[in-house]
Amino acid sequence: TQLLEQSPQFLSIQEGENLTVYCNSSSVFSSLQWYRQEPGEGPVLLVTVVTGGEVKKLKRLTFQFGDARKDSSLHITAAQPGDTGLYLCAGAFRGSTLGRLYFGRGTQLTVWP
Amino acid sequence: EPEVTQTPSHQVTQMGQEVILRCVPISNHLYFYWYRQILGQKVEFLVSFYNNEISEKSEIFDDQFSVERPDGSNFTLKIRSTKLEDSAMYFCASGRGAANVLTFGAGSRLTVL
């Protein structure tokens, strides 16, 4: 069983602060996705990273994939209340069936106005 | 934007009853999946389906579970005899096969009493 660890589990910050969420595994990811999930809804894809060292930006969100493809981070700059939600990382590993993703426990982010 | 639709959104059933959860994947997607999320736990892979057959199933997907694509649009998950521990949010997902990118539906909440 592939293990994927995500931290922190909970994050409560004030509007305007920066934050970073981490995702890592002892195994090499073939690809990694970050999702956002709202209560009662399915995960919505934010970004996919595939290449070691890759950095992708989505407005105030910056996603990094580690050089060794064993870890990733999501950094949010100047967080806003609208960023509140559950952020999930999900990875695929070499040798896994296409689309078999292993999810982290998620980071519940609350941004206070 | 194309989306994966799932029905019902919520189903309550008695232990031992059969349940069928339905999904309409995105029309040009070829890969189909079921995941589930027990309250407070990680999203877990159940099964992947491609070319009218199961590609992979997890250890959760025992003989009580089955999947079917009865026509060109629907993808169903059947649980033959539900157990209390089957209570969860069930997510259908589909993909075109590129870089493990999946689109998830909003989920079907199953409550087994």
XYZ file of C-alpha atoms in Angstrom:
226
model
C 0.000 0.000 0.000
C 1.401 3.365 -1.007
C 1.365 5.959 1.718
C 0.974 9.624 1.092
C 1.298 12.023 3.990
C -0.181 15.479 3.979
C 0.361 18.210 6.549
C -0.852 20.103 8.372
C -4.272 18.589 8.865
C -5.805 21.892 9.956
C -4.769 25.449 9.248
C -6.549 28.512 10.574
C -5.164 31.882 9.514
C -6.089 35.519 9.067
C -6.815 37.061 5.723
C -3.633 38.276 4.072
C -1.329 35.666 5.580
C 0.691 33.192 3.567
C 0.567 29.450 4.058
C 2.139 26.248 2.798
C 0.710 22.741 2.695
C 2.971 19.736 2.254
C 2.529 16.345 0.669
C 5.145 13.607 0.646
C 5.749 9.933 0.180
C 8.613 7.499 0.488
C 7.930 6.369 -3.076
C 8.345 8.236 -6.340
C 5.224 9.752 -7.798
C 4.611 9.376 -11.507
C 2.303 12.371 -11.209
C 0.681 14.337 -8.450
C -2.488 16.364 -8.324
C -3.813 18.958 -5.947
C -7.560 19.123 -5.470
C -9.912 21.325 -3.548
C -13.038 19.817 -2.047
C -16.031 21.696 -0.715
C -18.431 20.080 1.792
C -20.783 17.630 0.079
C -18.977 17.862 -3.247
C -16.345 15.953 -5.125
C -12.688 16.940 -5.397
C -12.049 19.603 -8.020
C -8.695 19.495 -9.754
C -6.421 22.492 -9.232
C -3.208 21.345 -10.862
C -1.231 18.330 -12.050
C 2.552 18.150 -11.740
C 4.599 15.550 -13.512
C 8.209 16.725 -13.852
C 10.616 16.853 -10.900
C 11.323 20.441 -9.892
C 8.243 21.686 -11.671
C 6.591 24.866 -10.424
C 3.094 25.862 -11.461
C 1.190 28.976 -10.535
C -2.530 29.491 -10.390
C -3.171 33.101 -9.381
C -2.093 33.249 -5.726
C -1.440 29.499 -5.524
C 2.031 28.126 -6.243
C 2.568 24.403 -6.590
C 6.001 22.805 -6.433
C 7.029 19.271 -7.206
C 10.185 18.046 -5.544
C 13.234 17.226 -7.646
C 13.037 13.598 -6.595
C 9.271 13.520 -7.213
C 8.581 12.325 -3.698
C 7.105 15.525 -2.333
C 5.052 18.530 -3.293
C 3.889 21.747 -1.728
C 1.053 24.176 -2.183
C 1.748 27.758 -1.207
C -0.983 30.363 -1.002
C 0.005 34.003 -0.917
C -2.183 36.581 0.793
C -4.929 34.128 1.648
C -8.523 35.255 1.336
C -11.700 33.928 2.982
C -12.677 32.476 -0.385
C -9.674 30.149 -0.129
C -11.339 28.356 2.786
C -11.797 24.691 1.977
C -10.275 21.234 2.054
C -7.122 20.852 -0.006
C -6.167 17.349 -1.067
C -3.068 16.016 -2.671
C -3.350 12.819 -4.660
C -0.532 10.930 -6.285
C -0.062 8.171 -8.763
C 2.909 5.893 -8.435
C 4.973 4.070 -10.992
C 3.431 0.747 -11.811
C -0.046 1.788 -10.715
C -2.986 1.438 -13.030
C -3.764 4.649 -14.882
C -5.982 6.803 -12.719
C -5.387 4.931 -9.496
C -4.729 7.802 -7.139
C -3.674 7.708 -3.521
C -5.088 10.608 -1.555
C -3.754 12.414 1.455
C -5.981 13.117 4.430
C -6.361 16.695 3.342
C -5.675 20.064 4.869
C -8.707 21.934 6.136
C -7.927 25.590 5.590
C -9.923 28.328 7.268
C -9.168 31.918 6.402
C -10.743 34.481 8.725
C -11.613 37.951 7.479
C -17.665 22.896 -18.737
C -18.244 19.128 -19.031
C -18.976 17.420 -15.748
C -19.492 14.002 -14.249
C -23.001 13.615 -12.891
C -24.008 11.205 -10.175
C -27.352 9.989 -8.892
C -28.752 9.767 -6.332
C -27.100 12.490 -4.309
C -28.131 10.729 -1.115
C -29.512 7.257 -0.511
C -30.557 5.706 2.753
C -30.933 1.942 2.825
C -31.330 -0.902 5.241
C -28.454 -3.281 5.884
C -28.613 -6.216 3.489
C -30.338 -4.303 0.709
C -28.929 -3.878 -2.774
C -27.907 -0.415 -3.883
C -27.069 0.890 -7.347
C -25.232 4.166 -7.703
C -25.278 5.771 -11.112
C -22.822 7.963 -12.928
C -22.712 9.676 -16.279
C -19.049 10.274 -17.117
C -17.811 12.964 -19.467
C -18.732 11.874 -22.960
C -15.298 11.646 -24.578
C -13.618 10.001 -21.595
C -12.586 6.379 -21.820
C -11.475 5.596 -18.271
C -13.936 5.331 -15.413
C -13.459 5.022 -11.697
C -15.203 4.695 -8.393
C -13.701 6.090 -5.227
C -15.219 6.340 -1.798
C -14.719 8.486 1.259
C -15.844 7.343 4.655
C -16.628 10.296 6.877
C -13.430 11.780 8.252
C -11.169 9.466 6.271
C -9.151 9.601 3.073
C -10.625 9.280 -0.378
C -9.961 5.656 -1.364
C -9.771 3.967 -4.739
C -12.304 1.230 -5.381
C -12.103 0.259 -9.032
C -11.021 1.369 -12.474
C -12.793 0.414 -15.690
C -11.596 0.631 -19.257
C -12.652 -0.967 -22.504
C -15.655 -2.579 -20.818
C -13.709 -4.390 -18.187
C -12.202 -3.815 -14.780
C -8.592 -2.659 -15.005
C -7.866 -2.802 -11.316
C -9.768 -3.143 -8.084
C -8.705 -2.473 -4.550
C -9.005 -4.835 -1.615
C -12.149 -2.955 -0.623
C -13.872 -3.995 -3.848
C -14.928 -7.479 -2.783
C -17.565 -9.810 -4.229
C -20.343 -7.575 -2.920
C -19.348 -4.865 -5.373
C -19.760 -4.816 -9.128
C -19.537 -2.226 -11.868
C -21.202 -2.023 -15.210
C -21.395 0.218 -18.210
C -24.758 -0.897 -19.534
C -24.887 1.591 -22.393
C -22.777 4.311 -23.938
C -23.343 6.821 -21.191
C -23.944 5.289 -17.764
C -21.459 3.728 -15.380
C -22.916 2.031 -12.325
C -21.676 0.715 -9.011
C -23.756 -2.008 -7.400
C -23.463 -3.149 -3.837
C -25.323 -6.442 -3.513
C -25.900 -6.646 0.209
C -25.006 -3.471 2.004
C -23.259 -3.432 5.351
C -23.099 -0.670 7.916
C -19.487 -0.023 7.001
C -20.469 0.697 3.404
C -21.817 4.043 4.587
C -19.683 6.578 2.748
C -19.575 9.155 0.009
C -19.053 7.407 -3.315
C -17.383 9.385 -6.069
C -17.417 8.514 -9.722
C -14.583 9.881 -11.852
C -13.615 9.738 -15.483
C -10.536 10.595 -17.496
C -9.127 10.616 -20.984
C -5.993 8.835 -19.902
C -3.589 11.764 -19.753
C -1.303 12.055 -16.719
C -3.824 10.514 -14.330
C -6.045 13.587 -14.590
C -9.521 12.720 -13.386
C -12.751 14.661 -13.193
C -14.833 13.741 -10.171
C -18.561 13.875 -9.743
C -20.239 15.515 -6.772
C -20.698 12.153 -5.092
C -23.489 9.949 -3.829
C -23.857 9.754 -0.092
C -24.863 6.259 1.009
C -26.192 5.743 4.491
C -26.738 2.155 5.612
C -28.943 1.709 8.665
